Short mmCIF file of C-alpha atoms in Angstrom, two decimals:
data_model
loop_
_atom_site.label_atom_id
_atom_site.label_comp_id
_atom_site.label_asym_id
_atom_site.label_seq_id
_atom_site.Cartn_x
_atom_site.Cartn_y
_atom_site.Cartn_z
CA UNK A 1 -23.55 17.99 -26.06
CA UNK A 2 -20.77 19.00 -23.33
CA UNK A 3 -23.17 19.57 -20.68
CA UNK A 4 -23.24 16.28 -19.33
CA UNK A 5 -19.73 15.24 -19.42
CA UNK A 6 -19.32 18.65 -17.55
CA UNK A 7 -21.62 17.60 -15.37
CA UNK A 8 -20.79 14.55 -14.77
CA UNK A 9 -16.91 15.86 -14.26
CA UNK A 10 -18.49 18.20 -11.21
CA UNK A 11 -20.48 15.99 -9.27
CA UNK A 12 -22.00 12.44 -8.58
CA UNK A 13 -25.77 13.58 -9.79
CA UNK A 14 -24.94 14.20 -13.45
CA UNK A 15 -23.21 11.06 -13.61
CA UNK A 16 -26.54 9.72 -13.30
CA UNK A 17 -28.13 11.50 -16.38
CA UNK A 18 -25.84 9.28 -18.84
CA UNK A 19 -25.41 5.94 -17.11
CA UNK A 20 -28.76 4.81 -16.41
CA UNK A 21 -27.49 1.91 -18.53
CA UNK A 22 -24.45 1.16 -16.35
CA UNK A 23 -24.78 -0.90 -12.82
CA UNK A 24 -26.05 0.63 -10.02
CA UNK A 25 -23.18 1.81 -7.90
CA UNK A 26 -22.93 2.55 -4.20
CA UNK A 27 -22.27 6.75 -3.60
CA UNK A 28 -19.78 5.49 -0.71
CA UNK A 29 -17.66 3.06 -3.14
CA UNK A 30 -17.84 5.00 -6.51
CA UNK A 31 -15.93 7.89 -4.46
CA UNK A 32 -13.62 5.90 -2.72
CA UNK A 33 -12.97 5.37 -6.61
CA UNK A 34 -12.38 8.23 -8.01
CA UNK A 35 -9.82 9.07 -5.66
CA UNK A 36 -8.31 5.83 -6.25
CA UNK A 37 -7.60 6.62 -9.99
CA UNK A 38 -6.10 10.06 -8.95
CA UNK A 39 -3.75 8.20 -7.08
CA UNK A 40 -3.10 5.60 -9.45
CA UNK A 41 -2.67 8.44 -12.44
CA UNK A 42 -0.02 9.87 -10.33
CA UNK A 43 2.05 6.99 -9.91
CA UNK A 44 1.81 5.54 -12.99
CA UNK A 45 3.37 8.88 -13.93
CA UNK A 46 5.91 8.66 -11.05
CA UNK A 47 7.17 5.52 -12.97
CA UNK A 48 7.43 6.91 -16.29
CA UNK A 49 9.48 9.87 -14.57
CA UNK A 50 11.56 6.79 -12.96
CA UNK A 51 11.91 5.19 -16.55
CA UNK A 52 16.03 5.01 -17.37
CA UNK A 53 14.61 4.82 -21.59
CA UNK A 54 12.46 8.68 -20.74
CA UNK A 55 15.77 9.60 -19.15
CA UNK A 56 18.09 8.73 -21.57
CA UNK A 57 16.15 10.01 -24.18
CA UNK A 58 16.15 13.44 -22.55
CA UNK A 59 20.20 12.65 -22.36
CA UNK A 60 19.98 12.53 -26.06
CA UNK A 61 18.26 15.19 -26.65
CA UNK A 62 21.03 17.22 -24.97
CA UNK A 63 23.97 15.67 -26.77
CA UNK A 64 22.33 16.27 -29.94
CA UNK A 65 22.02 19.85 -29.56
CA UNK A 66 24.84 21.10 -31.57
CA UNK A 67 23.91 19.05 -34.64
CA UNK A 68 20.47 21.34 -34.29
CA UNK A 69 18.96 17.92 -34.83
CA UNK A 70 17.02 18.05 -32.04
CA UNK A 71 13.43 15.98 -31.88
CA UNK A 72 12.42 17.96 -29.51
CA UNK A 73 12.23 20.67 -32.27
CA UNK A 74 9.50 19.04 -33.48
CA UNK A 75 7.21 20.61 -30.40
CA UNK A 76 7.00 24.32 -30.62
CA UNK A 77 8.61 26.41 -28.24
CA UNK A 78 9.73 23.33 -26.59
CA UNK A 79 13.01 25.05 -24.90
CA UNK A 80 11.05 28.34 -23.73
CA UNK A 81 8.47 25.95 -22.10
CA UNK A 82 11.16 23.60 -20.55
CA UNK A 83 13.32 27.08 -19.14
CA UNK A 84 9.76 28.56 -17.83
CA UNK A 85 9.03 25.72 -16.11
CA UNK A 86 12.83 25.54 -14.39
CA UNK A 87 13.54 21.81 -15.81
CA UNK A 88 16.48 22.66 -17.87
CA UNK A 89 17.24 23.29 -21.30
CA UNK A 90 15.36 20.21 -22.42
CA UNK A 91 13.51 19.46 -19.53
CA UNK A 92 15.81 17.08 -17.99
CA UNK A 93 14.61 17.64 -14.57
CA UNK A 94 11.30 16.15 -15.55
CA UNK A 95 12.44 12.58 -14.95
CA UNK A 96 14.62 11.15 -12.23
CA UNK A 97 14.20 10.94 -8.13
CA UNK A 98 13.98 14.40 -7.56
CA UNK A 99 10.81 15.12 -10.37
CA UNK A 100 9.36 12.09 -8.52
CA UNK A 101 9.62 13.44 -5.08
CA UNK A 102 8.35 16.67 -6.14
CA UNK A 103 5.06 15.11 -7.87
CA UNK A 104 4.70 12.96 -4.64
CA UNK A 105 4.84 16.13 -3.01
CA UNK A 106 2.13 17.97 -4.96
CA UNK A 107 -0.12 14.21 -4.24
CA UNK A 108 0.37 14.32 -0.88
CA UNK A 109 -0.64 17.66 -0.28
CA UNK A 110 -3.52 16.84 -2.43
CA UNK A 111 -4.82 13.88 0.31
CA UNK A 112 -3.17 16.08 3.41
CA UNK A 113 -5.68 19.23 2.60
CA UNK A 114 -8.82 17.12 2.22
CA UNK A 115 -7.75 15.10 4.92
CA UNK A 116 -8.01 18.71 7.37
CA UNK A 117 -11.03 20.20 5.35
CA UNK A 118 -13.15 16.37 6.59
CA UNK A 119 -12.53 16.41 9.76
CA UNK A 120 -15.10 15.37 11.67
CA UNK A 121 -17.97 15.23 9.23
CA UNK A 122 -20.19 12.80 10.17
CA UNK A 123 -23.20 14.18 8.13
CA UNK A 124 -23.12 13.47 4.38
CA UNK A 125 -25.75 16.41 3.56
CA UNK A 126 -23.08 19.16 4.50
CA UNK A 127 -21.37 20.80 2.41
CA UNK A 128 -17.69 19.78 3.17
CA UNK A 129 -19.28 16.36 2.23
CA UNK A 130 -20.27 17.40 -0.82
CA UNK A 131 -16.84 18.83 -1.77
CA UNK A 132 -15.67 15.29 -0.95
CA UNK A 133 -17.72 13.66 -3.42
CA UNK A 134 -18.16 16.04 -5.89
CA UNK A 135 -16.42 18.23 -8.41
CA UNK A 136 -14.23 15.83 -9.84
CA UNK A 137 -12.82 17.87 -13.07
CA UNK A 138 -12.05 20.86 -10.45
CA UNK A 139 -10.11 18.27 -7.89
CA UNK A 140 -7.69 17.09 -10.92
CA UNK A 141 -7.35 20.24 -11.93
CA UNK A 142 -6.34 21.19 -8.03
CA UNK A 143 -3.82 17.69 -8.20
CA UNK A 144 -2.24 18.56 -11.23
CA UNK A 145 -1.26 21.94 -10.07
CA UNK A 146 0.24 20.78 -6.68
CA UNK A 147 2.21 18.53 -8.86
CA UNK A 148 3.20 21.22 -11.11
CA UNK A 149 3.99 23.91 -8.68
CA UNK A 150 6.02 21.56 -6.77
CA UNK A 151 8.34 22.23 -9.25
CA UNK A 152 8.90 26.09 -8.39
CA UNK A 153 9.68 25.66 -4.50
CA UNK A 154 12.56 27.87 -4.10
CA UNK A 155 15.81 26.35 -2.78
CA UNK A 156 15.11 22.88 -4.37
CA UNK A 157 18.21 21.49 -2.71
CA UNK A 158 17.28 21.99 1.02
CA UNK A 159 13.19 20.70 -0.32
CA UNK A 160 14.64 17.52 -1.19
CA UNK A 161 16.60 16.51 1.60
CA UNK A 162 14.44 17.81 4.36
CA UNK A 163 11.50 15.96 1.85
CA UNK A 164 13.32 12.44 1.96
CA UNK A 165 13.25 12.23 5.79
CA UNK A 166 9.59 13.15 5.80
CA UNK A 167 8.74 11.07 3.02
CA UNK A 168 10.83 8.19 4.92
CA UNK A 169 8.73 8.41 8.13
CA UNK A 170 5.40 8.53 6.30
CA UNK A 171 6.28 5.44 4.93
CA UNK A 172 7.40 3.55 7.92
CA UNK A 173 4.18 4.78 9.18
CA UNK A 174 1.82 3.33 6.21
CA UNK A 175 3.60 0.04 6.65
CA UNK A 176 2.65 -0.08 10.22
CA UNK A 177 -0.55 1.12 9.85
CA UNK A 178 -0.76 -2.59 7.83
CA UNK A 179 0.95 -4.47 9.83
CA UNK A 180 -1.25 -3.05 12.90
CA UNK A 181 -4.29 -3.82 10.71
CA UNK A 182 -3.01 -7.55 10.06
CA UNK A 183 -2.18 -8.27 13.25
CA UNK A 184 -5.91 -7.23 14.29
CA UNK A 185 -7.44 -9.09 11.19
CA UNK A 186 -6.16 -12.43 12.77
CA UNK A 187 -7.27 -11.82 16.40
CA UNK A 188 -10.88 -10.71 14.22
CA UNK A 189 -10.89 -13.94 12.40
CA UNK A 190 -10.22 -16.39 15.54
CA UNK A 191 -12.85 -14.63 17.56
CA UNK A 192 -15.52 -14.68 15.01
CA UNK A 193 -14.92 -18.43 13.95
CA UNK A 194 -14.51 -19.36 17.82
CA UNK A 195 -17.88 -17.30 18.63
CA UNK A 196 -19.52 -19.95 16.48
CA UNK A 197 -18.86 -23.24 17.99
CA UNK A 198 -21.07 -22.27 20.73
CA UNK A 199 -23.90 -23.33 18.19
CA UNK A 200 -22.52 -25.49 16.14
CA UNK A 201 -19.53 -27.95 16.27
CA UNK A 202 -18.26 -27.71 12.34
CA UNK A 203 -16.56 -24.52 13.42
CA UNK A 204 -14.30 -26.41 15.66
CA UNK A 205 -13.11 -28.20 11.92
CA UNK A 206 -13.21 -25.46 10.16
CA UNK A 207 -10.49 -23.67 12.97
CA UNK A 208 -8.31 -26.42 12.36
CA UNK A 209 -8.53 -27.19 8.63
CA UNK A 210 -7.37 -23.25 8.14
CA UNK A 211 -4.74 -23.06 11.24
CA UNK A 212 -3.33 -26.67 10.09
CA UNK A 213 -3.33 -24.83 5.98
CA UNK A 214 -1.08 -21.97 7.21
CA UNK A 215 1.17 -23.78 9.38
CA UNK A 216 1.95 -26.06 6.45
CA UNK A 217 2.35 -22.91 3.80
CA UNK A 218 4.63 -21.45 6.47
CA UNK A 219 6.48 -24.59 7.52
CA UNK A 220 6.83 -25.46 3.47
CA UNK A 221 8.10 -22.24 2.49
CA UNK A 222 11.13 -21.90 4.71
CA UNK A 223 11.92 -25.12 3.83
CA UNK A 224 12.39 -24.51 -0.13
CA UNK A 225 13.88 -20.98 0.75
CA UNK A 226 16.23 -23.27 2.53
CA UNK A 227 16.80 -25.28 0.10
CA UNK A 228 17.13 -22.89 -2.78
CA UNK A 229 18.25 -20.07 -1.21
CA UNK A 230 21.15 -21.62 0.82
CA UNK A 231 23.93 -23.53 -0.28
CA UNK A 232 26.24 -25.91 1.75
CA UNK A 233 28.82 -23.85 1.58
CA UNK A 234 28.45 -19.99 2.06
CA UNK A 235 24.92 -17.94 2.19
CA UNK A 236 25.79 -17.53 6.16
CA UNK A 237 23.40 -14.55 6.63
CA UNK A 238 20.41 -16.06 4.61
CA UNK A 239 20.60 -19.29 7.15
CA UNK A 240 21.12 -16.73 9.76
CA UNK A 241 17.83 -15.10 9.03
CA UNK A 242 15.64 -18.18 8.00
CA UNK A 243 16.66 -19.83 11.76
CA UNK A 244 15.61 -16.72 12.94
CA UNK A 245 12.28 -16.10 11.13
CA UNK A 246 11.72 -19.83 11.28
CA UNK A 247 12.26 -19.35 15.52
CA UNK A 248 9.97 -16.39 15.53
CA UNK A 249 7.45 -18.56 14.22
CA UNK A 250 7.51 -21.01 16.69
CA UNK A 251 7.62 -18.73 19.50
CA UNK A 252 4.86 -16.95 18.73
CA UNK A 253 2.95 -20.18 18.61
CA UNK A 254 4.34 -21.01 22.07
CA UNK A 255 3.43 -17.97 23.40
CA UNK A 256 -0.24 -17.99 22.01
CA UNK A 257 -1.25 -21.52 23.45
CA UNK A 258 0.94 -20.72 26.61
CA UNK A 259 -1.16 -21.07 30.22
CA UNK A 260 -0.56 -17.76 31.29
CA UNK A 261 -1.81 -16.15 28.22
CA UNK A 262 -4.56 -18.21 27.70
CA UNK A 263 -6.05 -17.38 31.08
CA UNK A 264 -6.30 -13.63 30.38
CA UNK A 265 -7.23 -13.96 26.65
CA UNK A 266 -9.04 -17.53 26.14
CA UNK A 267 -9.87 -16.20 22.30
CA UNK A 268 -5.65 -16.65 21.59
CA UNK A 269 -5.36 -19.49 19.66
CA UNK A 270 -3.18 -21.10 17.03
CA UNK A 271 -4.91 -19.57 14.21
CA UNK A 272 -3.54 -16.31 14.61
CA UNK A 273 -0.07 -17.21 15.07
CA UNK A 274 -0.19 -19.57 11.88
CA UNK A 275 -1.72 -16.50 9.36
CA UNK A 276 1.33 -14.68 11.24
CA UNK A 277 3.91 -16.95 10.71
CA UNK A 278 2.53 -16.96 6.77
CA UNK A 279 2.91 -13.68 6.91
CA UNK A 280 6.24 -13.94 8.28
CA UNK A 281 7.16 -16.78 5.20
CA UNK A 282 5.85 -14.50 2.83
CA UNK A 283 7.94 -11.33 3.67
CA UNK A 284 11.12 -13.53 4.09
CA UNK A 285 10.98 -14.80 1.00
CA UNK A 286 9.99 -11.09 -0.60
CA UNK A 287 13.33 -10.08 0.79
CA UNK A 288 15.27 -12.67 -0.24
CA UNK A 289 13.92 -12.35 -3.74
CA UNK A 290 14.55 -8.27 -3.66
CA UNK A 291 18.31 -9.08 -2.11
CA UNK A 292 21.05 -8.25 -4.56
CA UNK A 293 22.21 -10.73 -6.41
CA UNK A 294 26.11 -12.16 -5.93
CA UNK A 295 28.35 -13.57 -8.23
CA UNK A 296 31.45 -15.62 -7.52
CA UNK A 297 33.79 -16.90 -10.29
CA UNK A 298 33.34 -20.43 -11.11
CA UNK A 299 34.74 -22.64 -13.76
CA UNK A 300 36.39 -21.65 -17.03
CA UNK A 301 36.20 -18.27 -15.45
CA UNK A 302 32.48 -17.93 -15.79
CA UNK A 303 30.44 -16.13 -13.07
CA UNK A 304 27.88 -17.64 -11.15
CA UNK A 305 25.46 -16.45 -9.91
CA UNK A 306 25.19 -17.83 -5.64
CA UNK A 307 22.40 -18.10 -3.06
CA UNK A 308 19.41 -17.60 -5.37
CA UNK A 309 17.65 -20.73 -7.10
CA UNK A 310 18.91 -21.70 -10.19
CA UNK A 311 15.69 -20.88 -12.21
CA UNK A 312 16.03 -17.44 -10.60
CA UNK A 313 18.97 -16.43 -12.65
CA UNK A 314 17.08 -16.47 -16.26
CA UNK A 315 13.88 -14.35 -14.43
CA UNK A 316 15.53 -11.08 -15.39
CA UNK A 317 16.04 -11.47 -19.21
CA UNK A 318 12.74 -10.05 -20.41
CA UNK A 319 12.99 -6.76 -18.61
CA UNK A 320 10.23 -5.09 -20.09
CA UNK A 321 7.88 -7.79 -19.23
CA UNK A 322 9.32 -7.90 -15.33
CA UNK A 323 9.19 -4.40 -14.81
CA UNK A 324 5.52 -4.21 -16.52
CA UNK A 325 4.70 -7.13 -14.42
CA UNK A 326 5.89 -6.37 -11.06
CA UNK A 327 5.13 -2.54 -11.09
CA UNK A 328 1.13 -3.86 -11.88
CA UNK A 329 1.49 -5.80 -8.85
CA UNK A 330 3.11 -3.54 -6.81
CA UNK A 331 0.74 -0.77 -7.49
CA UNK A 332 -2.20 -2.92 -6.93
CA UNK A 333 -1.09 -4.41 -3.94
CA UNK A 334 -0.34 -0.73 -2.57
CA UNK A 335 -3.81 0.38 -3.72
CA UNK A 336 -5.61 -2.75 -1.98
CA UNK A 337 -3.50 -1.74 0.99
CA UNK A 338 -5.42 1.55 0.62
CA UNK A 339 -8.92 0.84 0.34
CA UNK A 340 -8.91 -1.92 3.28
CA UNK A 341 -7.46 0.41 5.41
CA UNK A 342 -10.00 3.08 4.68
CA UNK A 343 -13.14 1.11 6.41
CA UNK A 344 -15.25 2.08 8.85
CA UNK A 345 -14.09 -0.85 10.73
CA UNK A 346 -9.82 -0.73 9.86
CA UNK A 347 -10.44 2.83 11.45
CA UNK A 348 -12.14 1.92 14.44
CA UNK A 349 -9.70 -1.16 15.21
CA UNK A 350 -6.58 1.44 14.79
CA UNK A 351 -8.62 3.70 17.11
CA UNK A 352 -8.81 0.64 19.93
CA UNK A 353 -12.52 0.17 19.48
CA UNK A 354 -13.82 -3.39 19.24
CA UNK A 355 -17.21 -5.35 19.65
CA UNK A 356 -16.90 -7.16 22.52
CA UNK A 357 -17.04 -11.42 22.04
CA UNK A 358 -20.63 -11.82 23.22
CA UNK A 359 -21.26 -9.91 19.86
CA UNK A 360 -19.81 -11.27 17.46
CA UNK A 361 -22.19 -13.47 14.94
CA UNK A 362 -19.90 -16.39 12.82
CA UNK A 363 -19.90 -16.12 9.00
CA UNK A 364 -17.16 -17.40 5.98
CA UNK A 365 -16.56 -14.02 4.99
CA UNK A 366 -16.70 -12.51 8.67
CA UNK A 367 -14.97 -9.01 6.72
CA UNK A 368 -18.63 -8.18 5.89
CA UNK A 369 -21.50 -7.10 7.34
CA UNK A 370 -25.08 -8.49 6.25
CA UNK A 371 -25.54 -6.23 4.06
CA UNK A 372 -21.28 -5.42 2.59
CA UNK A 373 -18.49 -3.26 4.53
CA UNK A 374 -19.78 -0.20 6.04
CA UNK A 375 -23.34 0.21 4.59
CA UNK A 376 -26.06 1.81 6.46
CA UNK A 377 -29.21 -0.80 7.03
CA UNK A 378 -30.89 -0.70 3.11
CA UNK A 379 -33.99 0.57 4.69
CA UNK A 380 -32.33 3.62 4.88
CA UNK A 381 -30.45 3.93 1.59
CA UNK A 382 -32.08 5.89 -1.41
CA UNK A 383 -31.97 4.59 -5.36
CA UNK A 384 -31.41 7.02 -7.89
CA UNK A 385 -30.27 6.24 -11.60
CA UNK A 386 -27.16 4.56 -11.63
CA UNK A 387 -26.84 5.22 -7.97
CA UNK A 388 -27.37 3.79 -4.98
CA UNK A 389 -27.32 7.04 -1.88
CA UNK A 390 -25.59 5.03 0.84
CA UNK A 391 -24.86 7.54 2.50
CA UNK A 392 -28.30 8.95 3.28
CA UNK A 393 -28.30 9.71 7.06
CA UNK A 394 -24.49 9.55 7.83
CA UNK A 395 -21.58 8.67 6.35
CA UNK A 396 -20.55 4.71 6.51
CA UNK A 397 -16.37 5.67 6.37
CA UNK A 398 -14.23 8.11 7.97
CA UNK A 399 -13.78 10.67 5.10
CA UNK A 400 -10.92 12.30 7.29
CA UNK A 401 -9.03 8.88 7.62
CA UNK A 402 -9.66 7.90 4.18
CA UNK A 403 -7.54 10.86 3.09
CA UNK A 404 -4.93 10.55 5.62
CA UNK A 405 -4.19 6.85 4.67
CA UNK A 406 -3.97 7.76 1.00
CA UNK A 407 -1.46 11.03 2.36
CA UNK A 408 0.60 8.12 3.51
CA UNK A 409 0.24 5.98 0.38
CA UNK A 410 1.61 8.61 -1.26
CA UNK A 411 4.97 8.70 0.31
CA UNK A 412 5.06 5.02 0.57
CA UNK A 413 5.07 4.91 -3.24
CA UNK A 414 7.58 7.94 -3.44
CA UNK A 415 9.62 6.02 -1.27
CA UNK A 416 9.52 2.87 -3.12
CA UNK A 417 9.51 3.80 -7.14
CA UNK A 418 12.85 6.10 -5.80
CA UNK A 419 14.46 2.70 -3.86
CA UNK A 420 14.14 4.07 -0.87
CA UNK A 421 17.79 5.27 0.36
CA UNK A 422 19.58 4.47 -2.94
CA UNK A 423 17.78 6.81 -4.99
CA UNK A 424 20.29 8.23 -6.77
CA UNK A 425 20.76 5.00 -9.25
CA UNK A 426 16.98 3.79 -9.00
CA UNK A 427 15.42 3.37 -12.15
CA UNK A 428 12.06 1.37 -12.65
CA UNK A 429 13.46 -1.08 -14.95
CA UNK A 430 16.01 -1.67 -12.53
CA UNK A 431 13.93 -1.72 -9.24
CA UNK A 432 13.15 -5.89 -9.25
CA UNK A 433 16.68 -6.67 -9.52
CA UNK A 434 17.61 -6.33 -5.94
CA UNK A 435 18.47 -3.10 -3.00
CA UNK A 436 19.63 -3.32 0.07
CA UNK A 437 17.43 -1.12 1.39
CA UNK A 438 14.13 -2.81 0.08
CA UNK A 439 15.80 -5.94 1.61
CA UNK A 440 15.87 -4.39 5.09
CA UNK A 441 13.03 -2.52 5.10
CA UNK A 442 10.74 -5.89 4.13
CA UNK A 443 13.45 -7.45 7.03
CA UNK A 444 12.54 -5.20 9.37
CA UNK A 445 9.03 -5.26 8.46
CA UNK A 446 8.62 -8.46 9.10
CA UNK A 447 10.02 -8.54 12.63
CA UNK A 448 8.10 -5.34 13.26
CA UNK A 449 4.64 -7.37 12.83
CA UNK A 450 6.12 -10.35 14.91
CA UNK A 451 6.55 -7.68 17.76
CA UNK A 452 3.02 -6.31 16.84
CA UNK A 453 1.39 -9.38 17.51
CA UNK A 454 3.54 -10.53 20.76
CA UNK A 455 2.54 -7.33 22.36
CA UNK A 456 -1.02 -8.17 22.03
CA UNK A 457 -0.46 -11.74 23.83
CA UNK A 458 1.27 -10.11 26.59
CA UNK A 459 -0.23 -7.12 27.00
CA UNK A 460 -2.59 -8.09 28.81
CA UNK A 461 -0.41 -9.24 31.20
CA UNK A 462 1.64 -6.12 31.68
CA UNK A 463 -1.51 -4.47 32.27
CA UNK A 464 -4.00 -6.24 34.17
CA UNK A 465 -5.83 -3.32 35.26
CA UNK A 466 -7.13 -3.05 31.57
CA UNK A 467 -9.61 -4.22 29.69
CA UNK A 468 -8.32 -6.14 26.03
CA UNK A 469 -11.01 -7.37 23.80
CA UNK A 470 -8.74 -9.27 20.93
#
């Protein structure tokens, strides 16, 4: 009876033996999804390590150690296991910023390792491939002790703080790597949509139904953040930065229907700039919600609460159901992140390689190929139970990039579930209440992808000699 799960734990052909029952499943996808619960397994214990309840429980533990009422007395040898693993006395040093950085650690070593041993496989019959999508058990048994030995690193002290600045740029790296991604999904979308009004007209209203949609989400939503994030008196630096998102918005606009720009790229178009500025409206309003909240004495010596809507200030009650919430969210939009940027296609548009305009064939969902994302022709793809071989003559993603984006995802989350730069008093239940440094960093994120996408309208004419196909 234990054979198949084993087998099943060790590789994608054993699987097979007990599902025959289940949907068929492409090779490519259910791999992409088994690393996708690793990661997700990992965080979601990266949160309970953030928890301030796990924390102060451990706290209590401690206190209560004189009384030799201890719950913790309740688990056998719980204070030998705690000292052998260097957490403490009642392993205290389990929970907090620094256990979190150290499982990160252990995660993205996990990613950075298979990300070297794929290199440039482009044969899924070899036997690097098959380490990649096999031997499941054996991998989490490989993550869980990178977690775990992350913990004995001599010198923890000088691990940390050298570990912050890396974890820092890895971060600032994964957001760019979307932002670079967005910015090339727009210039995507126009051409494909444009390439189709050669043949037939109704693309023409289509372009404008979607670009005329975007402009009025973005145009709407600084206009209620102005209204219920500003107040007549005082909120100077939230009017300062919704004039100067708001002007960013329009300029881009400008600069995308502009003469000079259009003659060098006729595909630039108002489309692009309005998913931008949405973009742009989006992120604003993400760090205005994420800014810390003020509170100025009003009457009968009450506090109240100033430059947030006046719903806003009952949000934070239930903080169980917030946190629970907005951690769900957060981790799936993090892990969506992930697997979009893992595509055949995200990796060659990061890698400057585009079809050329002549090319391109107009569909709704222009993401897709005929036949899905990165799929061979199904001529060439091979049935088995449960299983669909995708991947029967070459692989249809990078394996090698897949890993790397997922080495960055990994710091990205430390980064984030720790509060970025004021780790020291992040908890999770804490972490939707407002930073400064989440503020800025969605701040500067957002003028980051404004730059992003200016550069590609004028690159072109900084550099004539070149050849730009967005």
């Amino acid at each position: 009876m234990l054979t198949v799960p084993l087998a099943c734990c060790c590789g994608t052909a054993g699987c097979s033996l007990c599902c025959g029952c289940c949907p068929k499943i492409r090779q490519s996808r259910s791999t992409r999804f088994m690393y996708a619960l690793y990661f997700i397994l990992v965080s979601v214990l990266c949160c309970i390590m953030m928890s301030q309840t796990v924390a102060n429980e451990m706290k209590e533990h401690v206190l209560n150690k004189s009384t030799k009422r201890l719950r913790c007395q309740q688990i056998p040898f719980y204070e030998d296991i705690c000292k052998g693993i260097k957490a403490g006395d009642t392993c205290e040093k389990l929970v907090g910023y620094s256990a979190v950085y150290r499982v990160c650690f252990g995660m993205a070593c996990f990613f950075f390792i298979f990300c070297i041993l794929t290199l440039n496989i482009n044969n899924s019959k070899s036997c690097r491939a098959y380490i990649h999508n096999g031997f499941w058990f054996f991998k989490l048994l490989l993550l869980g002790a990178m977690c775990s030995g992350a913990f004995f690193i001599p010198d923890q002290e000088t691990f940390l703080k050298a570990w912050r600045y890396v974890g820092a740029i890895g971060a600032f790296l994964f957001i760019g790597i979307q932002l670079i991604l967005l910015v090339e999904f727009a210039h995507k979308w126009n051409k494909n949509w444009t390439a189709g009004t050669t043949h037939n007209k109704l693309w023409y209203a289509a372009l404008s139904l979607v670009t005329l949609i975007m402009y009025s989400i973005a145009a709407g939503g600084l206009i209620l953040m102005a209204v219920f994030y500003t107040q007549k008196d005082g909120c100077m630096e939230n009017k300062i930065l919704l004039g100067v998102n708001g002007g960013l918005c329009v300029l881009i606009s400008l600069v995308a229907i502009s003469p000079c720009v259009q003659n060098r790229q006729p595909h630039s178009g108002l489309l692009q700039s309005g998913l931008i500025s949405c973009y742009v409206t989006y992120l604003t309003f993400s760090a205005l919600s994420s800014k810390p909240v003020k509170e100025d004495p009003g009457a009968h010596g009450k506090n109240v609460t100033i430059c947030v809507p006046d719903f806003g200030q009952d949000l934070y009650r239930d903080e169980n159901l917030v946190t629970g919430l907005g951690t769900t969210l957060l981790f799936a939009c993090i892990l969506y992140s992930c697997l979009t940027s893992t595509t055949r296609s995200s990796s060659d548009a990061l890698q400057g390689r585009h079809a050329a305009p002549e090319l391109e064939v107009a569909r709704c969902c222009f993401c897709f190929g005929p036949y899905g994302e990165d799929t061979e022709d199904p001529q060439n793809m091979k049935e088995g139970p449960g299983v669909i071989y995708d991947e029967k003559r070459s692989t249809v993603y990078s394996y090698s990039y897949f890993h790397g984006v997922f080495f960055l995802a990994s710091l990205y989350v430390m980064m984030t579930v720790t509060n970025w730069f004021n780790y020291e008093s992040a908890y999770i239940e804490t972490f939707f209440s407002g930073s400064p440094s989440i503020f800025w960093v969605k701040m500067a994120s957002c003028w980051v992808c404004v730059l992003l996408y200016l550069w590609t309208l004028v690159a072109p004419l900084c550099c004539p000699s070149r050849q730009f196909y967005v």
